[in-house]
């Protein structure tokens, strides 16, 4: 029933529990989205039928948490000036959803018109960096007093990953050596210090080729 709501109505529902409270447990969700044209052509459907329902279910499951949403969009490795097209740190969900709903092209979604692989590893590492910064912030650092913070990554892709073996656009040195093989280890690190981390993977292109 909730998936039948207009995207703006769904986003408004998410806003209700997004107020920040330094003593409150945090639900932190990062959306990692590729810039493929294949995804952009189905963007309205993907947003309303996939992304928003997932966010709504998470918000309901952790209704006592302060809900914060981050965003990373990525393109091809040779994209100028860099393959990371946009980054938004963890803020109220309504601010990020407004951009995704009203002007996804401004975020780079749809800017890659070819069929080549895109820099998914760069996007995932960028999301991990955002979590590192969040978890080391004054509001979350220090004694947890039994609080359990929850971290989720939603990866939405219309193109396969490219052949990149290591990230080159991260700013935290300890992530320089991350590969697809070691990515699960880094995700586990996000789960330390009283936090849990989960990843959702949504691919949409093949569904529309049948």
Short mmCIF file of C-alpha atoms in Angstrom, two decimals:
data_model
loop_
_atom_site.label_atom_id
_atom_site.label_comp_id
_atom_site.label_asym_id
_atom_site.label_seq_id
_atom_site.Cartn_x
_atom_site.Cartn_y
_atom_site.Cartn_z
CA UNK A 1 0.00 0.00 0.00
CA UNK A 2 2.82 2.38 0.84
CA UNK A 3 4.43 1.87 -2.59
CA UNK A 4 1.32 3.43 -4.17
CA UNK A 5 1.97 6.77 -2.54
CA UNK A 6 3.41 9.61 -4.59
CA UNK A 7 7.21 9.85 -4.06
CA UNK A 8 6.82 13.26 -2.42
CA UNK A 9 4.28 11.85 0.05
CA UNK A 10 6.59 8.95 0.88
CA UNK A 11 9.51 11.31 1.40
CA UNK A 12 7.38 13.43 3.74
CA UNK A 13 6.68 10.36 5.85
CA UNK A 14 10.41 9.72 6.18
CA UNK A 15 10.94 13.26 7.42
CA UNK A 16 8.83 12.67 10.51
CA UNK A 17 11.52 10.86 12.47
CA UNK A 18 14.62 12.46 10.99
CA UNK A 19 15.16 15.06 13.71
CA UNK A 20 18.66 14.88 15.23
CA UNK A 21 19.07 14.13 18.91
CA UNK A 22 22.63 13.70 20.15
CA UNK A 23 21.49 11.17 22.75
CA UNK A 24 19.39 9.18 20.31
CA UNK A 25 20.31 6.05 18.40
CA UNK A 26 21.00 6.71 14.72
CA UNK A 27 19.76 4.99 11.58
CA UNK A 28 22.29 6.00 8.89
CA UNK A 29 21.55 5.04 5.29
CA UNK A 30 23.83 5.77 2.32
CA UNK A 31 22.46 5.48 -1.22
CA UNK A 32 25.15 4.65 -3.79
CA UNK A 33 23.81 5.22 -7.32
CA UNK A 34 25.43 4.86 -10.73
CA UNK A 35 25.14 7.44 -13.51
CA UNK A 36 24.02 5.09 -16.28
CA UNK A 37 21.45 6.21 -18.82
CA UNK A 38 19.81 2.80 -18.45
CA UNK A 39 19.04 3.60 -14.82
CA UNK A 40 17.97 7.16 -15.60
CA UNK A 41 15.34 6.04 -18.11
CA UNK A 42 13.65 4.05 -15.34
CA UNK A 43 14.44 6.47 -12.54
CA UNK A 44 10.89 7.46 -11.53
CA UNK A 45 9.89 3.81 -11.21
CA UNK A 46 13.08 2.84 -9.39
CA UNK A 47 12.68 5.68 -6.91
CA UNK A 48 9.03 4.97 -6.12
CA UNK A 49 9.04 1.16 -6.33
CA UNK A 50 12.45 0.34 -4.87
CA UNK A 51 14.30 3.06 -2.99
CA UNK A 52 11.45 4.76 -1.14
CA UNK A 53 9.81 1.51 0.06
CA UNK A 54 13.17 0.28 1.40
CA UNK A 55 13.72 3.55 3.24
CA UNK A 56 10.19 3.49 4.61
CA UNK A 57 10.58 -0.07 5.92
CA UNK A 58 13.88 0.83 7.59
CA UNK A 59 12.32 3.91 9.16
CA UNK A 60 9.47 1.80 10.53
CA UNK A 61 11.80 -0.96 11.78
CA UNK A 62 13.96 1.56 13.67
CA UNK A 63 11.27 4.04 14.59
CA UNK A 64 13.11 5.22 17.71
CA UNK A 65 16.26 6.14 15.80
CA UNK A 66 17.27 9.47 14.34
CA UNK A 67 17.12 8.86 10.58
CA UNK A 68 19.92 10.33 8.44
CA UNK A 69 20.46 9.83 4.71
CA UNK A 70 23.63 10.21 2.60
CA UNK A 71 24.17 9.98 -1.14
CA UNK A 72 26.98 9.05 -3.54
CA UNK A 73 26.67 8.98 -7.33
CA UNK A 74 29.43 7.65 -9.57
CA UNK A 75 30.28 7.45 -13.26
CA UNK A 76 33.09 6.01 -15.38
CA UNK A 77 36.71 5.94 -14.21
CA UNK A 78 37.78 8.51 -16.82
CA UNK A 79 35.00 10.98 -16.01
CA UNK A 80 36.35 14.53 -15.73
CA UNK A 81 37.18 15.83 -13.18
CA UNK A 82 36.50 12.61 -11.22
CA UNK A 83 34.20 9.57 -11.26
CA UNK A 84 32.50 10.58 -8.02
CA UNK A 85 29.83 12.89 -9.39
CA UNK A 86 28.11 13.94 -6.16
CA UNK A 87 28.32 13.31 -2.43
CA UNK A 88 25.87 14.35 0.25
CA UNK A 89 26.71 13.77 3.90
CA UNK A 90 24.15 12.35 6.35
CA UNK A 91 21.29 14.81 6.69
CA UNK A 92 17.52 14.82 6.96
CA UNK A 93 16.11 12.37 4.35
CA UNK A 94 13.83 15.01 2.85
CA UNK A 95 16.81 17.10 1.69
CA UNK A 96 18.38 14.22 -0.26
CA UNK A 97 15.08 12.89 -1.57
CA UNK A 98 14.15 16.33 -2.90
CA UNK A 99 17.24 16.28 -5.13
CA UNK A 100 16.67 12.68 -6.24
CA UNK A 101 13.04 13.39 -7.05
CA UNK A 102 13.25 16.80 -8.70
CA UNK A 103 16.59 16.90 -10.54
CA UNK A 104 18.46 13.56 -10.68
CA UNK A 105 20.53 14.76 -13.66
CA UNK A 106 22.03 17.48 -11.49
CA UNK A 107 23.46 14.64 -9.40
CA UNK A 108 24.91 12.99 -12.51
CA UNK A 109 22.27 10.27 -12.92
CA UNK A 110 21.91 9.58 -16.65
CA UNK A 111 25.19 11.23 -17.66
CA UNK A 112 26.79 7.93 -18.77
CA UNK A 113 25.25 6.94 -22.09
CA UNK A 114 27.49 4.00 -23.04
CA UNK A 115 27.41 0.35 -22.05
CA UNK A 116 30.81 0.17 -20.32
CA UNK A 117 31.29 -0.63 -16.65
CA UNK A 118 31.23 2.17 -14.10
CA UNK A 119 33.30 2.91 -10.98
CA UNK A 120 31.22 1.02 -8.43
CA UNK A 121 34.19 0.38 -6.15
CA UNK A 122 34.89 4.11 -5.94
CA UNK A 123 31.26 4.69 -5.02
CA UNK A 124 31.25 2.06 -2.30
CA UNK A 125 34.50 3.31 -0.78
CA UNK A 126 33.15 6.86 -0.82
CA UNK A 127 30.13 5.65 1.15
CA UNK A 128 32.36 3.91 3.70
CA UNK A 129 34.26 7.18 4.13
CA UNK A 130 31.02 8.98 4.92
CA UNK A 131 30.23 6.36 7.57
CA UNK A 132 33.71 6.72 9.05
CA UNK A 133 33.24 10.47 9.35
CA UNK A 134 29.78 10.06 10.86
CA UNK A 135 30.85 7.45 13.40
CA UNK A 136 33.78 9.62 14.50
CA UNK A 137 31.63 12.71 14.93
CA UNK A 138 31.18 14.09 18.48
CA UNK A 139 27.54 13.02 18.60
CA UNK A 140 28.40 9.34 17.99
CA UNK A 141 31.96 9.01 19.30
CA UNK A 142 32.75 8.04 22.85
CA UNK A 143 30.74 5.83 25.23
CA UNK A 144 27.64 4.38 23.63
CA UNK A 145 25.69 3.77 26.86
CA UNK A 146 24.03 0.73 25.33
CA UNK A 147 22.93 2.59 22.19
CA UNK A 148 22.86 0.58 18.95
CA UNK A 149 23.37 2.64 15.79
CA UNK A 150 22.32 1.05 12.50
CA UNK A 151 24.05 1.55 9.12
CA UNK A 152 22.69 0.54 5.71
CA UNK A 153 24.05 0.94 2.18
CA UNK A 154 21.64 0.84 -0.75
CA UNK A 155 23.47 0.31 -4.05
CA UNK A 156 21.39 0.98 -7.16
CA UNK A 157 23.10 0.19 -10.47
CA UNK A 158 22.10 0.03 -14.11
CA UNK A 159 25.60 -0.86 -15.35
CA UNK A 160 28.11 -3.47 -14.15
CA UNK A 161 31.25 -2.47 -12.22
CA UNK A 162 34.37 -1.64 -14.22
CA UNK A 163 37.73 -3.36 -13.79
CA UNK A 164 39.03 -0.96 -11.13
CA UNK A 165 41.08 -2.87 -8.57
CA UNK A 166 41.73 -0.08 -6.05
CA UNK A 167 40.07 3.28 -5.33
CA UNK A 168 41.97 6.43 -6.21
CA UNK A 169 39.58 9.18 -5.11
CA UNK A 170 39.21 8.41 -1.40
CA UNK A 171 40.58 10.89 1.13
CA UNK A 172 41.15 8.51 4.08
CA UNK A 173 44.51 6.74 3.61
CA UNK A 174 43.44 3.52 5.32
CA UNK A 175 41.03 2.88 2.42
CA UNK A 176 43.73 3.07 -0.28
CA UNK A 177 44.08 -0.70 -0.53
CA UNK A 178 40.40 -1.64 -0.56
CA UNK A 179 39.44 -4.10 -3.30
CA UNK A 180 36.29 -6.07 -4.05
CA UNK A 181 37.85 -8.93 -2.08
CA UNK A 182 38.44 -6.79 1.01
CA UNK A 183 35.28 -4.68 0.76
CA UNK A 184 33.33 -7.03 3.10
CA UNK A 185 36.06 -6.48 5.73
CA UNK A 186 35.60 -2.72 5.50
CA UNK A 187 31.84 -3.10 5.81
CA UNK A 188 32.38 -5.14 8.96
CA UNK A 189 34.47 -2.29 10.36
CA UNK A 190 31.48 0.00 9.87
CA UNK A 191 29.62 -2.44 12.12
CA UNK A 192 31.97 -1.94 15.08
CA UNK A 193 31.47 0.25 18.13
CA UNK A 194 27.84 -0.62 18.72
CA UNK A 195 26.69 -0.30 15.12
CA UNK A 196 25.32 -2.82 12.63
CA UNK A 197 25.83 -2.55 8.86
CA UNK A 198 23.80 -4.07 6.03
CA UNK A 199 23.92 -3.70 2.26
CA UNK A 200 21.06 -3.86 -0.25
CA UNK A 201 21.80 -4.32 -3.95
CA UNK A 202 19.20 -3.34 -6.51
CA UNK A 203 19.85 -3.90 -10.24
CA UNK A 204 17.16 -2.75 -12.64
CA UNK A 205 18.34 -3.01 -16.22
CA UNK A 206 17.83 -6.70 -16.87
CA UNK A 207 14.25 -6.57 -15.63
CA UNK A 208 13.38 -4.16 -18.41
CA UNK A 209 15.05 -6.11 -21.23
CA UNK A 210 12.74 -9.10 -20.94
#
